Coordinates of C-alpha atoms in Angstrom, one line a residue:
Chain A
K952 CA 24.9 -5.7 20.1
A953 CA 24.5 -2.8 17.8
G954 CA 21.1 -2.4 16.1
V955 CA 20.2 -1.8 12.5
T956 CA 21.7 1.4 11.2
Q957 CA 20.5 3.4 8.2
T958 CA 22.2 6.3 6.4
P959 CA 21.5 9.0 5.8
R960 CA 18.7 9.8 8.3
Y961 CA 17.3 12.7 6.2
L962 CA 17.4 13.5 2.5
I963 CA 15.9 16.2 0.4
K964 CA 15.8 15.7 -3.3
T965 CA 14.0 17.2 -6.3
R966 CA 11.7 15.4 -8.8
G967 CA 13.6 13.5 -11.4
Q968 CA 16.7 12.9 -9.3
Q969 CA 17.7 9.5 -8.0
V970 CA 18.7 8.5 -4.5
T971 CA 20.5 5.7 -2.8
L972 CA 19.8 4.6 0.8
S973 CA 22.0 2.4 2.9
C974 CA 21.3 -0.2 5.6
S975 CA 23.6 -2.2 7.9
P976 CA 21.8 -5.1 9.5
I977 CA 22.4 -6.5 13.0
S978 CA 25.7 -8.4 13.2
G979 CA 25.0 -12.0 12.1
H980 CA 21.8 -11.3 10.4
R981 CA 21.7 -12.2 6.7
S982 CA 18.3 -11.1 5.6
V983 CA 17.4 -7.4 4.9
S984 CA 14.0 -6.2 4.0
W985 CA 13.0 -2.7 2.9
Y986 CA 9.6 -1.0 3.6
Q987 CA 8.1 2.3 2.7
Q988 CA 6.0 4.2 5.3
T989 CA 3.6 7.0 4.3
P990 CA 0.6 8.5 6.2
G991 CA -1.8 7.4 3.5
Q992 CA -0.6 3.9 2.8
G993 CA 1.1 2.9 6.0
L994 CA 4.0 0.5 6.0
Q995 CA 4.4 -1.4 2.7
F996 CA 6.9 -4.1 1.8
L997 CA 9.4 -3.2 -1.0
F998 CA 11.7 -6.1 -1.2
E999 CA 13.9 -8.6 0.7
Y1000 CA 17.4 -9.7 0.2
F1001 CA 19.2 -12.8 1.5
S1002 CA 22.6 -14.0 0.5
E1003 CA 22.9 -11.2 -2.0
T1004 CA 19.7 -12.4 -3.8
Q1005 CA 16.4 -10.7 -4.0
R1006 CA 13.9 -13.2 -2.5
N1007 CA 10.7 -11.3 -2.5
K1008 CA 9.4 -8.1 -4.1
G1009 CA 6.4 -6.0 -3.2
N1010 CA 4.1 -4.1 -5.5
F1011 CA 6.3 -1.2 -6.4
P1012 CA 7.4 0.1 -9.8
G1013 CA 10.8 -0.8 -11.3
R1014 CA 12.2 2.6 -10.3
F1015 CA 12.7 1.0 -6.9
S1016 CA 15.6 -1.4 -6.8
G1017 CA 18.0 -2.8 -4.3
R1018 CA 21.0 -4.9 -3.8
Q1019 CA 22.9 -6.7 -1.0
F1020 CA 26.6 -7.1 -0.5
S1021 CA 28.6 -10.0 0.8
N1022 CA 28.7 -8.5 4.3
S1023 CA 24.9 -8.4 4.3
R1024 CA 24.8 -4.6 4.0
S1025 CA 22.1 -3.5 1.6
E1026 CA 21.3 -0.4 -0.5
M1027 CA 18.1 0.6 -2.1
N1028 CA 17.9 3.0 -5.0
V1029 CA 15.0 5.1 -6.3
S1030 CA 15.4 6.6 -9.8
T1031 CA 13.4 9.4 -11.4
L1032 CA 12.0 10.5 -8.1
E1033 CA 8.3 11.6 -7.9
L1034 CA 6.6 13.7 -5.2
G1035 CA 4.8 10.6 -4.0
D1036 CA 8.1 8.9 -3.1
S1037 CA 8.3 11.2 -0.1
A1038 CA 8.2 8.8 2.8
L1039 CA 10.1 7.1 5.7
Y1040 CA 12.1 4.3 4.3
L1041 CA 12.7 1.5 6.8
C1042 CA 15.1 -1.3 6.7
A1043 CA 14.6 -4.5 8.8
S1044 CA 17.0 -7.3 9.5
S1045 CA 16.5 -10.9 10.5
L1046 CA 18.6 -14.0 10.9
G1047 CA 17.4 -15.3 7.6
T1048 CA 17.0 -19.0 8.6
W1049 CA 13.7 -20.8 9.1
A1050 CA 14.7 -23.5 11.7
G1051 CA 11.8 -24.4 13.9
G1052 CA 9.4 -21.9 12.5
T1053 CA 11.1 -19.1 14.2
N1054 CA 13.9 -16.7 13.2
N1055 CA 11.4 -14.6 11.3
E1056 CA 11.7 -11.8 13.9
Q1057 CA 12.5 -8.6 12.1
F1058 CA 14.2 -5.7 13.7
F1059 CA 13.8 -2.2 12.2
G1060 CA 16.3 0.6 11.9
P1061 CA 15.4 4.3 12.5
G1062 CA 14.6 4.9 8.9
T1063 CA 15.6 7.4 6.3
R1064 CA 13.2 10.3 5.8
L1065 CA 13.1 11.2 2.1
T1066 CA 11.5 14.5 1.0
V1067 CA 11.0 15.0 -2.7
L1068 CA 10.4 18.6 -3.8
Chain B
Q373 CA -10.6 -4.5 1.5
K374 CA -7.2 -4.5 3.2
E375 CA -5.7 -7.8 4.2
V376 CA -5.1 -6.6 7.7
E377 CA -7.6 -4.3 9.5
Q378 CA -6.7 -2.3 12.6
D379 CA -8.6 0.5 14.3
P380 CA -6.6 3.7 14.0
G381 CA -7.8 5.2 17.2
P382 CA -6.7 7.3 18.9
L383 CA -7.3 5.3 22.1
S384 CA -7.0 7.3 25.3
V385 CA -6.7 5.6 28.6
P386 CA -5.7 6.6 32.2
E387 CA -2.4 5.5 33.6
G388 CA -2.7 2.0 35.1
A389 CA -5.5 0.8 32.8
I390 CA -5.4 -2.4 30.8
V391 CA -5.2 -1.7 27.1
S392 CA -6.6 -4.0 24.4
L393 CA -5.4 -3.6 20.8
N394 CA -6.7 -5.8 18.0
C395 CA -6.3 -6.7 14.4
T396 CA -8.3 -8.8 12.0
Y397 CA -7.0 -10.4 8.8
S398 CA -8.3 -12.2 5.8
N399 CA -5.3 -14.2 4.5
S400 CA -5.4 -17.7 6.0
A401 CA -1.8 -18.2 4.9
F402 CA -0.5 -15.9 7.7
Q403 CA 1.3 -17.9 10.4
Y404 CA 3.7 -15.4 12.0
F405 CA 2.2 -12.5 14.0
M406 CA 4.0 -9.6 15.5
W407 CA 3.3 -6.4 17.4
Y408 CA 5.5 -3.4 17.0
R409 CA 5.5 -0.1 18.9
Q410 CA 6.5 3.1 17.0
Y411 CA 7.2 6.4 18.6
S412 CA 6.9 9.5 16.6
R413 CA 9.6 9.8 13.9
K414 CA 11.3 6.6 15.0
G415 CA 11.5 3.1 13.5
P416 CA 9.1 0.3 14.7
E417 CA 10.3 -1.6 17.8
L418 CA 9.4 -5.3 18.0
L419 CA 7.3 -6.0 21.1
M420 CA 5.9 -9.5 20.6
Y421 CA 6.4 -12.3 18.1
T422 CA 4.1 -15.3 17.9
Y423 CA 4.1 -18.3 15.6
S424 CA 0.7 -19.8 14.8
S425 CA -2.1 -19.7 17.5
G426 CA -1.9 -19.3 21.2
N427 CA -0.9 -16.8 23.9
K428 CA 2.4 -15.3 24.7
E429 CA 3.3 -13.2 27.7
D430 CA 6.3 -10.9 28.2
G431 CA 6.2 -8.6 31.2
R432 CA 3.2 -6.3 31.0
F433 CA 2.4 -7.5 27.4
T434 CA 0.3 -10.4 26.3
A435 CA -0.2 -11.4 22.7
Q436 CA -3.1 -13.6 21.6
V437 CA -3.7 -15.2 18.3
D438 CA -6.9 -16.9 17.2
K439 CA -6.4 -18.2 13.7
S440 CA -9.9 -19.7 13.6
S441 CA -11.3 -16.2 13.9
K442 CA -8.4 -14.5 12.1
Y443 CA -8.1 -12.2 15.1
I444 CA -5.0 -11.1 17.1
S445 CA -4.8 -9.1 20.2
L446 CA -2.2 -7.3 22.3
F447 CA -2.9 -6.5 26.0
I448 CA -0.9 -4.0 28.0
R449 CA -1.3 -4.2 31.7
D450 CA -0.6 -1.3 34.1
S451 CA -0.2 1.1 31.2
Q452 CA 2.2 3.9 31.6
P453 CA 2.5 7.3 29.9
S454 CA 5.7 6.0 28.2
D455 CA 3.5 3.5 26.4
S456 CA 1.9 6.3 24.4
A457 CA 2.8 5.5 20.8
T458 CA 1.4 3.9 17.7
Y459 CA 1.0 0.1 17.9
L460 CA 1.3 -1.8 14.6
C461 CA 0.3 -5.4 14.1
A462 CA 2.1 -7.3 11.4
M463 CA 2.0 -10.8 9.9
S464 CA 3.5 -13.0 7.3
A465 CA 3.0 -16.3 5.7
K466 CA 5.2 -19.3 6.4
G467 CA 8.4 -19.2 4.5
R468 CA 8.1 -15.5 3.7
R469 CA 9.6 -12.6 5.4
A470 CA 7.4 -10.0 3.8
L471 CA 5.3 -8.4 6.5
T472 CA 1.8 -7.1 6.0
F473 CA 1.0 -4.4 8.4
G474 CA -2.1 -3.0 9.9
S475 CA -2.6 0.8 9.7
G476 CA -1.6 1.2 13.4
T477 CA -3.5 2.3 16.5
R478 CA -2.5 5.5 18.2
L479 CA -2.5 5.0 22.0
Q480 CA -2.4 7.8 24.6
V481 CA -1.9 7.0 28.2
Q482 CA -2.9 10.0 30.4
P483 CA -1.0 10.5 33.7

């Protein structure tokens, strides 16, 4: 079974630009979550999508947004890039159901490394 | 104070040693507990997943959760140089998939 795929793997942008990152979850998984990883703040939750609806949102400004398509693929967008947005952006997929207290296992992709100059 | 505290290390051990990694947390709502391994410039890889308190074993790895003490542990037996990586604990509340991570412990296993 193929894992989580993220594209592109590397991006270089300049301040003020916007960027769109893409994530394809594991086949059959319906929940996609996005995280930002930086050396200073570690891994922080951005938002989660399930059935094309945002279910949870972390403490990030409105410049960070996302969406999910009917095939469960997800994109996140960052507008008006700032230097501090340089990070590894990780996508995680999970089944999306809560039966029996399980199915919360989240599997991460390789990430997109964004550098803002 | 962070919700999840984890010693950043680095932790250096000889090959074959038993490694103990730990996290403490403050949010009593956390019910799902995970350990991830992350190699340099890679995405985190799920090692162990535990729901509520108790122990779970998988090969050389054992995860323990003590909710009364708000303390979780990961033990690695017969550690190998290939285990050298950063280990991240993560947890979430029931009904929520948003994970709160520790800062990660860097482990080095010396051959």
